[in-house]
């Protein structure tokens, strides 16, 4: 999680805006003293929002309002979030796996690495090229229209 916050710092320094970081975390991690101390010391802590144990409406609200939904470590375990994000018309950023390539062809903005430099650079690329971002979102919407029966219920 700290690497993601470092990547967000890299992006914020480049972007210089009021964009925020939402983190979906387990309650144990979010409540740990170590994490809280690191969050308290984080320069952009006012721009970080933690979500733990959300109900579906709250989760889908976050997915819909986000600039992008990034699932770097989940790989195929994050397919439910990725499919929901695609159906909501938002950008999915994740490592492309054979499963995501078949279920979400052209919809996932590939994340080649989960280190702070790779993640920060992908965020910058998404932000710099609205055309590229829009292409992935359009592909996601096409997939969700074609596979409506396979998507999570809203």
Short mmCIF file of C-alpha atoms in Angstrom, two decimals:
data_model
loop_
_atom_site.label_atom_id
_atom_site.label_comp_id
_atom_site.label_asym_id
_atom_site.label_seq_id
_atom_site.Cartn_x
_atom_site.Cartn_y
_atom_site.Cartn_z
CA UNK A 1 0.00 0.00 0.00
CA UNK A 2 2.86 2.35 0.77
CA UNK A 3 4.21 1.83 -2.77
CA UNK A 4 0.83 2.97 -4.14
CA UNK A 5 0.98 6.08 -1.99
CA UNK A 6 4.51 6.76 -3.28
CA UNK A 7 3.27 6.32 -6.86
CA UNK A 8 0.43 8.73 -6.11
CA UNK A 9 2.99 11.23 -4.80
CA UNK A 10 4.94 10.89 -8.05
CA UNK A 11 1.75 11.53 -10.01
CA UNK A 12 0.64 14.45 -7.79
CA UNK A 13 4.01 16.19 -8.15
CA UNK A 14 3.65 15.98 -11.92
CA UNK A 15 -0.04 16.77 -12.12
CA UNK A 16 -0.40 19.46 -9.41
CA UNK A 17 -4.14 19.18 -8.95
CA UNK A 18 -6.73 18.23 -6.37
CA UNK A 19 -7.03 14.61 -7.53
CA UNK A 20 -7.46 12.16 -4.66
CA UNK A 21 -6.45 8.58 -3.96
CA UNK A 22 -9.06 6.10 -2.76
CA UNK A 23 -7.79 2.88 -1.22
CA UNK A 24 -9.99 -0.16 -0.71
CA UNK A 25 -8.33 -1.91 2.24
CA UNK A 26 -9.06 -4.70 4.63
CA UNK A 27 -10.02 -3.55 8.10
CA UNK A 28 -6.98 -5.18 9.73
CA UNK A 29 -4.52 -3.29 7.51
CA UNK A 30 -6.42 -0.01 7.63
CA UNK A 31 -6.61 -0.16 11.42
CA UNK A 32 -3.01 -1.18 12.03
CA UNK A 33 -0.83 1.20 14.00
CA UNK A 34 1.99 0.91 11.48
CA UNK A 35 -0.24 1.89 8.56
CA UNK A 36 -1.86 4.73 10.50
CA UNK A 37 1.54 6.15 11.44
CA UNK A 38 2.67 6.05 7.81
CA UNK A 39 -0.58 7.62 6.65
CA UNK A 40 -0.30 10.37 9.28
CA UNK A 41 3.22 11.17 8.04
CA UNK A 42 2.21 11.11 4.35
CA UNK A 43 2.47 14.51 2.67
CA UNK A 44 -0.78 14.11 0.70
CA UNK A 45 -2.74 12.46 3.55
CA UNK A 46 -5.66 14.88 3.08
CA UNK A 47 -6.03 13.52 -0.45
CA UNK A 48 -6.18 9.86 0.65
CA UNK A 49 -9.53 8.25 1.39
CA UNK A 50 -9.73 4.78 2.91
CA UNK A 51 -12.68 2.51 2.22
CA UNK A 52 -13.07 -0.68 4.27
CA UNK A 53 -15.88 -3.21 4.06
CA UNK A 54 -18.16 -1.17 1.81
CA UNK A 55 -21.66 -2.24 0.86
CA UNK A 56 -22.34 -2.56 -2.88
CA UNK A 57 -23.86 0.91 -3.36
CA UNK A 58 -20.89 2.59 -1.64
CA UNK A 59 -18.36 0.49 -3.56
CA UNK A 60 -20.02 1.10 -6.92
CA UNK A 61 -20.27 4.81 -6.10
CA UNK A 62 -16.51 4.88 -5.58
CA UNK A 63 -15.86 2.87 -8.74
CA UNK A 64 -18.08 5.17 -10.79
CA UNK A 65 -16.63 8.43 -9.47
CA UNK A 66 -12.97 7.43 -9.72
CA UNK A 67 -10.77 8.72 -12.52
CA UNK A 68 -9.41 5.19 -12.81
CA UNK A 69 -9.64 1.97 -10.82
CA UNK A 70 -6.28 0.32 -10.31
CA UNK A 71 -6.01 -3.30 -9.20
CA UNK A 72 -2.26 -3.93 -9.35
CA UNK A 73 -1.84 -6.92 -7.05
CA UNK A 74 -5.20 -8.60 -7.49
CA UNK A 75 -4.62 -9.93 -11.00
CA UNK A 76 -7.49 -12.38 -11.71
CA UNK A 77 -8.75 -12.12 -8.12
CA UNK A 78 -9.80 -8.57 -8.98
CA UNK A 79 -12.00 -9.54 -11.92
CA UNK A 80 -15.22 -8.67 -10.10
CA UNK A 81 -13.95 -5.13 -9.48
CA UNK A 82 -12.63 -4.88 -13.03
CA UNK A 83 -15.90 -6.08 -14.59
CA UNK A 84 -17.94 -3.74 -12.39
CA UNK A 85 -15.64 -0.83 -13.27
CA UNK A 86 -15.98 -1.62 -16.98
CA UNK A 87 -19.77 -1.77 -16.71
CA UNK A 88 -19.77 1.60 -14.93
CA UNK A 89 -17.83 3.18 -17.79
CA UNK A 90 -14.59 3.79 -15.99
CA UNK A 91 -10.94 3.06 -16.70
CA UNK A 92 -9.45 -0.21 -15.43
CA UNK A 93 -5.69 -0.22 -14.83
CA UNK A 94 -4.22 -3.65 -14.04
CA UNK A 95 -1.69 -6.19 -15.23
CA UNK A 96 -3.21 -7.82 -18.30
CA UNK A 97 -3.58 -11.56 -17.79
CA UNK A 98 -4.94 -14.16 -20.23
CA UNK A 99 -8.24 -14.05 -18.32
CA UNK A 100 -8.58 -10.26 -18.43
CA UNK A 101 -7.55 -10.25 -22.09
CA UNK A 102 -10.37 -12.66 -22.94
CA UNK A 103 -13.05 -11.12 -20.69
CA UNK A 104 -12.14 -7.46 -21.22
CA UNK A 105 -10.43 -7.28 -24.64
CA UNK A 106 -8.87 -3.85 -25.15
CA UNK A 107 -10.49 -2.49 -22.00
CA UNK A 108 -7.66 -2.83 -19.49
CA UNK A 109 -4.85 -0.28 -19.45
CA UNK A 110 -1.88 -2.59 -18.90
CA UNK A 111 0.14 -2.08 -15.75
CA UNK A 112 3.53 -3.68 -16.46
CA UNK A 113 4.85 -3.37 -12.90
CA UNK A 114 3.62 -2.49 -9.44
CA UNK A 115 6.63 -0.47 -8.32
CA UNK A 116 6.09 3.23 -7.66
CA UNK A 117 7.78 4.36 -10.90
CA UNK A 118 5.73 2.05 -13.15
CA UNK A 119 2.47 2.84 -11.41
CA UNK A 120 3.17 6.57 -11.32
CA UNK A 121 4.07 6.57 -15.01
CA UNK A 122 0.88 4.70 -15.94
CA UNK A 123 -1.17 7.28 -14.02
CA UNK A 124 0.61 10.08 -15.87
CA UNK A 125 0.06 8.33 -19.23
CA UNK A 126 -3.66 7.91 -18.51
CA UNK A 127 -3.96 11.56 -17.56
CA UNK A 128 -1.89 12.88 -20.48
CA UNK A 129 -3.80 10.99 -23.15
CA UNK A 130 -7.54 11.35 -22.83
CA UNK A 131 -7.79 9.67 -26.24
CA UNK A 132 -6.06 6.56 -24.91
CA UNK A 133 -8.16 6.62 -21.74
CA UNK A 134 -11.35 7.03 -23.78
CA UNK A 135 -10.36 4.12 -26.08
CA UNK A 136 -10.06 1.76 -23.10
CA UNK A 137 -13.34 3.00 -21.61
CA UNK A 138 -15.12 2.57 -24.94
CA UNK A 139 -13.82 -1.01 -25.19
CA UNK A 140 -14.98 -1.63 -21.60
CA UNK A 141 -18.48 -0.36 -22.36
CA UNK A 142 -18.68 -2.51 -25.49
CA UNK A 143 -17.66 -5.57 -23.49
CA UNK A 144 -20.17 -4.82 -20.75
CA UNK A 145 -22.97 -4.41 -23.28
CA UNK A 146 -22.06 -7.72 -24.93
CA UNK A 147 -21.67 -9.61 -21.67
CA UNK A 148 -24.39 -8.09 -19.52
CA UNK A 149 -25.42 -11.46 -18.06
CA UNK A 150 -21.88 -12.17 -16.80
CA UNK A 151 -21.41 -8.90 -14.89
CA UNK A 152 -22.03 -8.38 -11.17
CA UNK A 153 -25.57 -7.30 -10.30
CA UNK A 154 -25.91 -3.61 -9.45
#
